[in-house]
Every structure is written in C-alpha cells, then in structure tokens.
XYZ file of C-alpha atoms in Angstrom:
513
model
C -5.677 35.268 6.021
C -3.587 35.822 9.144
C 0.163 35.775 8.462
C 2.376 33.239 10.232
C 6.070 33.602 11.015
C 8.552 31.445 12.923
C 10.551 33.829 15.081
C 13.950 33.354 16.684
C 13.426 36.442 18.844
C 13.195 36.071 22.589
C 9.932 36.640 24.416
C 11.441 39.599 26.252
C 12.669 41.365 23.113
C 10.010 40.855 20.453
C 7.751 43.828 19.790
C 4.069 42.951 19.368
C 0.617 43.955 20.575
C 0.437 40.964 22.890
C 2.459 38.017 24.119
C 0.627 34.712 24.562
C 1.809 32.229 27.199
C 0.413 28.932 28.389
C -0.775 28.151 31.886
C -1.749 24.680 33.068
C -3.971 23.440 35.855
C -1.746 22.087 38.606
C -2.693 20.324 41.863
C -2.036 23.481 43.881
C -3.000 26.150 41.365
C -1.911 27.458 37.977
C 1.441 26.353 36.578
C 3.279 28.399 33.946
C 3.978 26.242 30.874
C 7.262 25.893 29.023
C 8.006 28.711 26.592
C 7.108 31.427 29.071
C 10.332 31.401 31.112
C 11.379 34.919 30.061
C 7.890 36.230 30.791
C 7.873 34.627 34.228
C 11.266 36.230 34.882
C 9.846 39.636 33.974
C 7.209 39.017 36.653
C 10.045 38.273 39.131
C 9.128 34.584 39.012
C 5.634 35.317 40.281
C 3.563 34.941 37.105
C 1.733 31.892 38.458
C 0.955 33.727 41.703
C -0.355 36.767 39.807
C -2.569 34.556 37.658
C -3.831 32.750 40.737
C -4.695 36.088 42.320
C -6.579 37.024 39.141
C -8.676 33.880 39.456
C -6.998 31.941 36.660
C -6.815 28.177 37.108
C -5.216 26.969 33.880
C -8.439 25.292 32.752
C -8.655 24.597 29.021
C -9.689 27.641 27.007
C -9.468 30.074 29.909
C -8.035 33.463 28.878
C -6.519 35.997 31.273
C -5.063 39.344 30.167
C -2.404 41.072 32.239
C -0.581 44.379 31.759
C 2.999 43.556 30.839
C 5.701 44.456 33.393
C 8.878 46.349 32.647
C 11.332 44.236 30.715
C 8.901 43.157 28.015
C 8.390 44.928 24.677
C 4.643 44.230 24.633
C 1.805 46.043 26.429
C -0.228 42.907 27.198
C 0.483 39.368 28.359
C -2.312 36.938 27.555
C -2.283 33.677 29.513
C -4.337 30.882 27.991
C -5.342 27.667 29.745
C -3.927 24.338 28.555
C -5.803 22.071 30.929
C -4.118 19.632 33.291
C -0.341 19.514 33.622
C 0.964 16.506 31.630
C 2.387 13.490 33.391
C 6.146 13.412 33.831
C 8.057 13.036 30.530
C 4.868 13.656 28.537
C 4.043 16.617 26.321
C 0.883 18.664 26.126
C -1.828 17.089 24.016
C -1.810 18.535 20.485
C -5.508 19.301 20.572
C -5.062 21.168 23.876
C -2.373 23.294 22.210
C -4.558 23.812 19.144
C -7.541 24.934 21.191
C -5.440 27.165 23.453
C -3.882 28.931 20.482
C -7.324 29.341 18.957
C -8.770 30.842 22.135
C -5.875 33.295 22.323
C -6.217 34.323 18.682
C -9.948 34.936 19.091
C -9.300 37.079 22.153
C -6.883 39.193 20.117
C -9.215 40.189 17.276
C -8.366 43.728 16.276
C -4.649 43.329 17.036
C -1.949 43.588 14.407
C 0.616 41.175 15.810
C 0.831 38.652 18.625
C 3.753 36.502 19.746
C 2.863 32.973 20.878
C 5.226 31.514 23.480
C 3.439 28.191 23.964
C 5.183 24.814 24.493
C 6.765 23.652 21.217
C 8.417 20.312 21.934
C 8.501 19.135 18.334
C 7.221 19.746 14.802
C 3.797 18.310 15.675
C 3.402 20.942 18.371
C 4.384 23.620 15.842
C 1.616 22.386 13.548
C -0.925 22.308 16.381
C -0.202 25.823 17.669
C -0.003 27.288 14.165
C -3.267 25.623 13.093
C -5.064 26.684 16.249
C -3.948 30.299 15.974
C -4.783 30.596 12.274
C -8.158 28.910 12.684
C -8.978 30.896 15.812
C -8.191 34.157 14.043
C -10.959 33.514 11.504
C -13.846 35.951 11.086
C -16.526 36.209 8.408
C -17.198 39.914 7.971
C -17.966 40.278 4.261
C -21.615 41.211 4.809
C -21.292 43.346 7.930
C -21.934 47.092 7.763
C -18.901 49.231 7.147
C -16.647 46.306 6.286
C -15.737 47.907 2.965
C -15.754 51.513 4.103
C -12.411 53.067 4.936
C -11.992 56.339 6.797
C -9.520 59.029 5.745
C -6.935 57.780 8.213
C -7.000 54.357 6.592
C -8.837 52.669 9.449
C -11.968 50.615 8.909
C -14.995 52.874 9.377
C -17.782 51.393 11.460
C -16.967 47.805 10.571
C -16.303 44.844 12.853
C -12.931 44.126 14.423
C -10.643 42.427 11.956
C -8.886 39.140 12.782
C -5.418 39.103 14.324
C -3.179 40.087 11.418
C 0.055 38.266 12.282
C 1.068 35.336 14.475
C 4.727 34.917 15.455
C 5.624 31.519 16.912
C 8.420 31.836 19.459
C 10.540 28.746 20.026
C 9.957 27.395 16.531
C 13.019 27.119 14.336
C 12.658 28.707 10.895
C 15.793 26.935 9.601
C 14.697 23.528 10.855
C 13.232 21.589 7.902
C 10.626 19.841 10.042
C 9.491 23.024 11.759
C 9.345 24.908 8.465
C 7.349 22.114 6.808
C 5.002 21.938 9.811
C 4.306 25.663 9.589
C 3.762 25.552 5.830
C 1.362 22.636 6.194
C -0.551 24.486 8.915
C -0.946 27.518 6.663
C -2.346 25.379 3.841
C -4.759 23.528 6.111
C -5.982 26.641 7.897
C -6.410 28.506 4.614
C -8.554 25.751 3.128
C -10.581 25.157 6.284
C -11.316 28.879 6.319
C -12.304 28.738 2.638
C -14.802 26.014 3.524
C -16.066 28.165 6.402
C -16.514 31.137 4.078
C -18.557 29.050 1.663
C -20.787 27.701 4.426
C -21.328 31.202 5.812
C -22.113 32.797 2.445
C -25.841 33.612 2.142
C -27.720 31.262 -0.203
C -28.852 34.096 -2.464
C -25.187 34.551 -3.385
C -24.055 30.909 -3.256
C -26.280 29.169 -5.780
C -25.142 25.904 -7.389
C -23.887 27.862 -10.384
C -22.001 30.332 -8.177
C -20.426 27.522 -6.126
C -19.345 25.815 -9.344
C -17.791 29.069 -10.558
C -15.807 29.498 -7.319
C -14.614 25.898 -7.494
C -13.615 26.283 -11.130
C -11.574 29.445 -10.587
C -9.792 28.194 -7.470
C -9.115 24.747 -8.873
C -7.481 26.095 -12.002
C -5.283 28.421 -9.924
C -3.931 25.378 -8.094
C -3.400 22.984 -10.992
C -6.585 21.012 -10.369
C -8.595 19.989 -13.418
C -12.282 20.792 -13.291
C -15.369 19.654 -15.177
C -18.833 21.103 -14.602
C -22.030 19.385 -15.720
C -24.868 21.891 -16.048
C -28.562 21.021 -16.063
C -28.561 20.091 -19.753
C -25.642 17.706 -19.289
C -27.223 16.260 -16.146
C -30.497 15.564 -17.953
C -28.680 14.056 -20.920
C -26.510 11.947 -18.637
C -29.442 10.548 -16.695
C -28.616 12.083 -13.298
C -32.162 11.717 -12.026
C -31.279 12.151 -8.362
C -29.540 15.510 -8.735
C -32.105 16.796 -11.228
C -34.985 15.520 -9.109
C -33.816 17.586 -6.157
C -32.903 20.691 -8.125
C -35.785 20.987 -10.574
C -38.013 22.893 -8.159
C -35.594 25.816 -8.017
C -34.940 28.709 -10.396
C -31.249 28.012 -9.744
C -30.454 24.778 -11.603
C -28.134 22.096 -10.202
C -24.535 21.306 -11.059
C -22.183 18.349 -10.691
C -18.565 19.450 -10.386
C -15.615 17.103 -10.814
C -12.241 18.193 -9.428
C -9.177 16.129 -10.349
C -5.780 16.412 -8.674
C -3.185 13.948 -9.973
C 0.424 13.234 -9.075
C 2.816 11.632 -11.541
C 4.111 9.163 -8.927
C 0.782 8.370 -7.288
C -0.089 4.713 -6.757
C -3.482 5.227 -5.124
C -6.614 7.201 -5.964
C -9.151 8.589 -3.527
C -12.577 9.932 -4.446
C -14.272 12.444 -2.151
C -17.984 13.101 -2.681
C -19.708 16.087 -1.081
C -23.347 16.943 -0.545
C -23.849 20.476 -1.837
C -27.403 21.576 -1.150
C -26.839 25.319 -1.270
C -30.177 25.873 0.419
C -32.557 23.265 1.789
C -36.149 24.340 2.332
C -37.209 20.696 2.490
C -38.929 21.030 -0.871
C -42.603 20.065 -0.920
C -41.986 18.355 2.444
C -41.328 21.846 3.805
C -39.272 22.163 6.957
C -41.172 23.470 10.005
C -40.669 26.996 11.328
C -37.358 27.408 13.123
C -35.527 24.859 10.976
C -34.898 26.938 7.852
C -32.661 29.730 9.101
C -29.359 27.824 8.997
C -30.035 25.703 5.939
C -27.418 27.578 3.933
C -25.018 25.167 5.680
C -26.399 22.125 3.855
C -23.536 22.363 1.348
C -20.863 21.935 4.046
C -19.942 18.476 2.757
C -19.211 19.820 -0.719
C -17.253 22.708 0.822
C -15.124 20.221 2.776
C -14.447 18.116 -0.318
C -13.548 21.170 -2.383
C -11.172 22.466 0.289
C -9.551 19.055 0.786
C -8.803 18.561 -2.913
C -7.236 22.019 -3.171
C -5.199 21.363 -0.011
C -3.920 18.071 -1.446
C -2.817 19.937 -4.562
C -1.108 22.715 -2.598
C 0.724 20.145 -0.484
C 1.739 18.158 -3.569
C 0.619 14.867 -2.024
C 1.677 11.729 -3.867
C -1.867 10.477 -4.332
C -4.591 11.120 -6.891
C -7.623 12.829 -5.389
C -10.911 13.371 -7.195
C -13.622 15.523 -5.704
C -17.288 15.391 -6.669
C -19.526 18.300 -5.663
C -23.211 17.430 -5.996
C -24.800 20.893 -6.022
C -28.510 21.687 -5.959
C -31.027 23.990 -4.314
C -34.019 22.218 -2.774
C -37.077 24.430 -3.193
C -40.875 23.957 -3.377
C -42.560 25.039 -6.598
C -44.877 23.781 -9.286
C -42.007 21.926 -10.908
C -40.611 20.408 -7.704
C -40.411 16.679 -7.050
C -43.436 15.521 -5.028
C -43.733 12.858 -2.338
C -44.702 9.722 -4.230
C -42.717 10.561 -7.348
C -40.257 7.987 -8.655
C -36.819 9.086 -9.864
C -34.500 7.059 -12.048
C -31.014 7.518 -10.676
C -27.776 7.672 -12.676
C -27.151 4.040 -11.699
C -30.438 3.004 -13.328
C -32.087 2.214 -9.991
C -35.460 3.770 -9.300
C -36.207 5.595 -6.056
C -39.641 6.340 -4.644
C -39.420 9.747 -2.971
C -41.441 9.545 0.232
C -39.985 12.730 1.684
C -38.457 15.499 -0.390
C -36.494 16.647 2.668
C -34.437 13.465 2.408
C -32.781 15.001 -0.637
C -29.090 14.811 0.215
C -29.003 11.061 -0.285
C -30.493 11.532 -3.760
C -27.779 13.877 -5.039
C -25.104 11.794 -3.320
C -26.459 8.599 -4.855
C -25.838 9.916 -8.349
C -22.409 11.287 -7.452
C -21.356 8.046 -5.731
C -22.269 6.011 -8.793
C -20.401 8.384 -11.064
C -17.347 8.338 -8.787
C -17.451 4.538 -8.696
C -17.164 4.355 -12.495
C -13.547 5.508 -12.193
C -12.782 2.634 -9.804
C -10.875 4.547 -7.105
C -9.167 2.697 -4.277
C -11.619 4.245 -1.827
C -14.555 6.660 -1.754
C -15.453 8.911 1.154
C -18.626 10.956 1.063
C -19.214 13.894 3.397
C -22.651 15.287 4.125
C -24.825 17.198 6.548
C -27.207 14.332 6.014
C -29.497 13.641 8.971
C -30.884 15.243 12.090
C -30.891 11.739 13.506
C -27.090 11.795 13.643
C -27.209 15.000 15.676
C -29.623 13.351 18.099
C -27.283 10.379 18.395
C -23.927 12.153 18.689
C -24.621 15.786 19.517
C -23.416 18.981 17.909
C -19.657 18.371 17.922
C -19.197 14.789 16.729
C -19.682 13.336 13.253
C -20.655 9.751 12.545
C -18.641 7.363 10.382
C -20.227 4.474 8.486
C -18.429 2.205 6.043
C -18.609 -1.046 4.111
C -15.204 -2.003 5.533
C -14.599 -2.111 9.288
C -10.846 -1.539 9.022
C -11.352 1.531 6.825
C -13.947 2.917 9.236
C -11.504 2.422 12.109
C -8.702 4.143 10.198
C -10.857 7.188 9.477
C -11.941 7.360 13.107
C -8.308 7.263 14.249
C -7.343 9.918 11.695
C -10.177 12.212 12.761
C -9.192 11.940 16.407
C -5.553 12.532 15.489
C -6.301 15.850 13.787
C -8.706 16.997 16.497
C -12.071 16.294 14.855
C -14.448 14.415 17.132
C -16.020 11.396 15.438
C -17.593 8.062 16.232
C -17.897 4.793 14.252
C -21.476 3.776 13.514
C -22.917 0.473 12.215
C -24.936 -0.308 9.100
C -27.480 -2.842 10.428
C -28.744 -5.059 7.609
C -32.246 -5.306 9.039
C -32.807 -1.580 8.503
C -32.375 -1.959 4.747
C -35.738 -3.737 4.478
C -37.506 -0.674 5.842
C -36.681 1.138 2.587
C -38.398 -1.478 0.416
C -40.883 0.135 -1.958
C -43.864 -1.509 -3.666
C -43.359 0.848 -6.598
C -39.610 1.345 -7.086
C -36.314 -0.424 -6.380
C -35.917 1.480 -3.124
C -37.554 4.319 -1.175
C -35.609 7.304 0.081
C -36.963 6.805 3.605
C -37.085 3.941 6.071
C -37.877 3.685 9.759
C -37.482 6.873 11.799
C -35.472 5.318 14.604
C -31.899 4.953 13.472
C -32.545 7.361 10.602
C -28.850 8.250 10.246
C -27.999 4.585 9.745
C -30.861 4.160 7.272
C -29.417 7.034 5.238
C -26.020 5.339 5.237
C -27.571 2.109 3.999
C -29.285 4.035 1.197
C -25.972 5.524 0.061
C -24.286 2.120 0.144
C -26.688 0.992 -2.590
C -24.958 3.362 -5.029
C -21.331 2.465 -4.323
C -19.677 0.323 -6.983
C -19.115 -3.325 -6.190
C -15.785 -4.065 -4.531
C -14.976 -0.404 -3.784
C -14.056 0.538 -0.215
C -16.378 3.315 0.964
C -17.048 5.442 4.023
C -19.749 7.971 4.821
C -19.209 10.927 7.177
C -22.413 12.485 8.498
C -21.268 15.921 9.690
C -24.758 17.296 10.393
C -23.785 18.152 13.974
C -20.353 19.814 13.789
C -20.604 21.465 10.344
C -22.363 24.579 11.662
C -21.874 25.909 15.179
C -24.744 28.006 16.520
C -23.401 28.590 20.029
C -20.634 30.804 21.380
C -17.181 30.325 19.835
C -14.746 28.079 21.689
C -11.134 27.142 21.099
C -10.492 27.567 17.389
C -14.148 26.918 16.504
C -16.085 30.024 15.417
C -19.795 30.675 15.368
C -21.192 29.536 11.996
C -19.399 27.355 9.489
C -16.611 25.253 11.003
C -14.929 23.542 8.046
C -15.702 20.154 9.579
C -14.011 17.121 7.960
C -11.478 19.076 5.882
C -8.565 18.127 8.130
C -9.706 14.508 8.303
C -9.872 14.210 4.513
C -6.455 15.811 4.048
C -4.869 13.552 6.662
C -6.467 10.536 4.951
C -4.922 11.658 1.665
C -1.533 12.108 3.359
C -1.645 8.647 4.892
C -2.739 7.126 1.609
C 0.139 8.857 -0.174
C 2.697 7.430 2.243
C 1.103 3.976 2.435
C 0.431 4.444 6.148
C -3.271 3.666 6.218
C -3.727 1.065 8.945
C-alpha cells in the first residue's frame, strides 16, 4: 500500500521524484490551479504558457510532464488536468480532484515519492486528493513474471513497475484535526477498496469459496470483526437450497460467511449481502465463447461487502454492520443443477431453475432471508447480477433498486457524493408475473426485456417483511476491461465499497435523509 503523509514543506523545498500540480481549462488556455504558486514562480510566472506550448489544455485527466527548472528540488513537474475552472467563489469538484490525483499517481508508477500540490481548500479536498492518489497508485502484480525475484542490488528483477511508494500532500495540515482525520479515513478507504480489487483480480483457481472464506476469516479477526463460516455440511443441514443448488456442480463446495462488526453505542444495524460467485461458467446453461474470460469477477459484490465491513471496523463507526458473503462456484458437471430442477430455498419457497446462469439471485435469496432473520434496520445487497443492467446503464454506472423510494434516493445521493456513478431503477409490479411457475412458487427467470429489474423483483421475494432493502447491480463498473482512467485501474475496481462505507457513516450519525 502506498504511504501517505501530510507535509508542511514548501513546493520549492521538498525533495521527491516528482511534483504534481493542477492545471484547469480556462477560456483562453490552461490556468495554473491553487497550490502551485511556488512552482509557477520557479517557471518565472510562465508555467501556464509553457503548458500551453506543450499542448496541454487542462482537460480532466490530461497529464503533462515537464523538466523542473532551477529552484525546485525535484527533477520532474507533472501537471494534471482538473477540467474547467470553477465559478467565482467555488472550489474544484471533489471527484475532479480525486480523478486528477489518480491520473497523476498512475503516471508515476515506478517512482518512490511524489509531492502533490493540488488545491486543498478544506478537509473534504484532502480526502479527495488522498483517496485519488492512493487508488490511482494501485497495481495487481502478484502473478506477473519476476514480481518475486530480486536482483543482487535489491531491485526487482524483470518484474513490472511497482506503484508509487509515497504520496506527500502539500498544503494539508498534519496538526489540524480535520485534515488528519480526513487523511486517515482516506487511507482506510483506499486500503479496503484495493483489497476488494485484489480479490476480484485473483485467478479463480486460487480464490475458491473456501479460500475466500479463509481470507475473510483471517482479516476479520485481525480487525475485531466476528466471523462465522457455514461449510457445505452446515448449508445442507440448514436448508440453504439456493447456495447449495448453485455450488453442487463444482469440486469446490460453497460457503456462507457472516461478518459481524458491533459498536457498544450503536443504535442502528445495517446488513450488507454480497454475491460471491468465485467463478461463473453459467453451469449447465453454459456461457457462450467470449463471455467466460472475466467471470472471476462475479464475486465482486462479496468483495465489496467484505471490504466495507472491515472499513467500518477500522473507522470505529457507531453502527452495527453485518456482512453476508454468499460464496459458490458455478460449474457444469454430472452433479450440477439442471434447467427444470426445483430448489427449496432457505426461506422455504421453491424455485424452478429455468437457467442455471441466473445463479446469483439464488445464492443471494438464501443470504437475504438469513440476514432478514436478524431484523436489521436496512439490508443492502451488492451483486454483479445481470448483463441487462450493463445494457441499460453502461460499463461505469450501477443500478439501484429498493422497496423504499426514500432509501433508494439516499443511496443514489451517497454514491454520487463519493464519486461512484449510479442510477435509481424501478421495480415494476407487472414484471413479477413473468416469473410465475406452474411447478414451483417462483421461477428464476422472467421476461428478457428489463431483465435487471426482473432480477431485483426476484430478490425482493426473499427480504423479510417490513425491512428496508436496496439492491445494487454493479455488473457494469465492477470490472473494467478498457484502459485505466483517473483512479480506476484495468480489472477489478472495488465498486460500491465507498458507497457502503458512506452509508454506514451516515447511519451512524443519524444523517440518512
């Protein structure tokens, strides 16, 4: 994990491998942002003109490297675009700062230390820049050749460039309680988001349900979180027909993991439920060619829930948070569930399985019912659930469904606040009838059009009566296959972690809309 420090040193005196400054898009060309005054002075007040000559515009995410002039203790000045200049008396948008810091950190892979002289108007800006830098510095290199080989001089031998080792925030105040707390919070959030990313990126031959449960158990105990793991014998005995129905075709049996963080003064309890399909072949309803290669990411919901519970514990939030990780591997075999089979869920309801590739809703159904038994104040499930949601909202936005409009609105506002793109979606009653089964209480498939909403309606059937519930379908943003941008890497993104943590924070303070 990249180290973070709040530095009182001036931009002209701090020694580092690079100095990061902000540049905005003005009406007549690039405009140097606040925080870079000393750097501009070292350029004889002509930094904006130099950047303009280099073709920089200040557009969001744009990165321009310049050799540092005399007067600075760094060899390189890196100017990163912040987008449009804010209106008078307004500050830069926090997400713009977060993305700019992330772009800069990515561009500095292989460096030991970088000083960030971006605009820091308040503690929220400190959080944004710190988060962006720490998230942008992420790299998953565990399986790349040479990563563990060290040459005689101590340098990595033949391995990939390592992430930026240290970020120093200039302009932040280490003795200011708000700034210090903002930085500490950013470290916790970035650490746990990166843990979720690591889990999503881990190959499925190494991250089986049992292995995921073992990681969760070890980490939870280290952070004062109680953990309970139900293995296949306990799941069969307990009647968890949905989880067992999905997992019984694999040599790697399923698990249901319960994580419990409690606070002595908590007045509210949240339950987070995560879909944890460690690999999804589609089962007997095998996925077509070209759709299997990234299916290690189908446990991203469980990774987000795991990371959020640990973050809540590290932050000491005054709220009880329970996480449920529904873990299974969906494989075709002679013992696998077949289309047409009927499963008896933990709730007692029967489900006719029309498509074994609609498996996430089956494991979530059991976990939602089990979570409901503890009567939390609210349940939020997170899942890479449907391709239909990707078709509706694209690759960067997750859908939000809920049985309470106000709760859905609150989660949408929270997601936007922390920089996670989301959109509220309906649960049309007429679509429920399309899951009627002549054989069972409900089928696991309905009409194709609006399939993401149909899946949400299925899950709603397993939420306890009177319990506020929301469903986040993160199928689009959970795994990024394109080029990195901002603080978003290629591969696992850690989608929804920050939204869940902010929800827990708001619940703890009673500030939930």
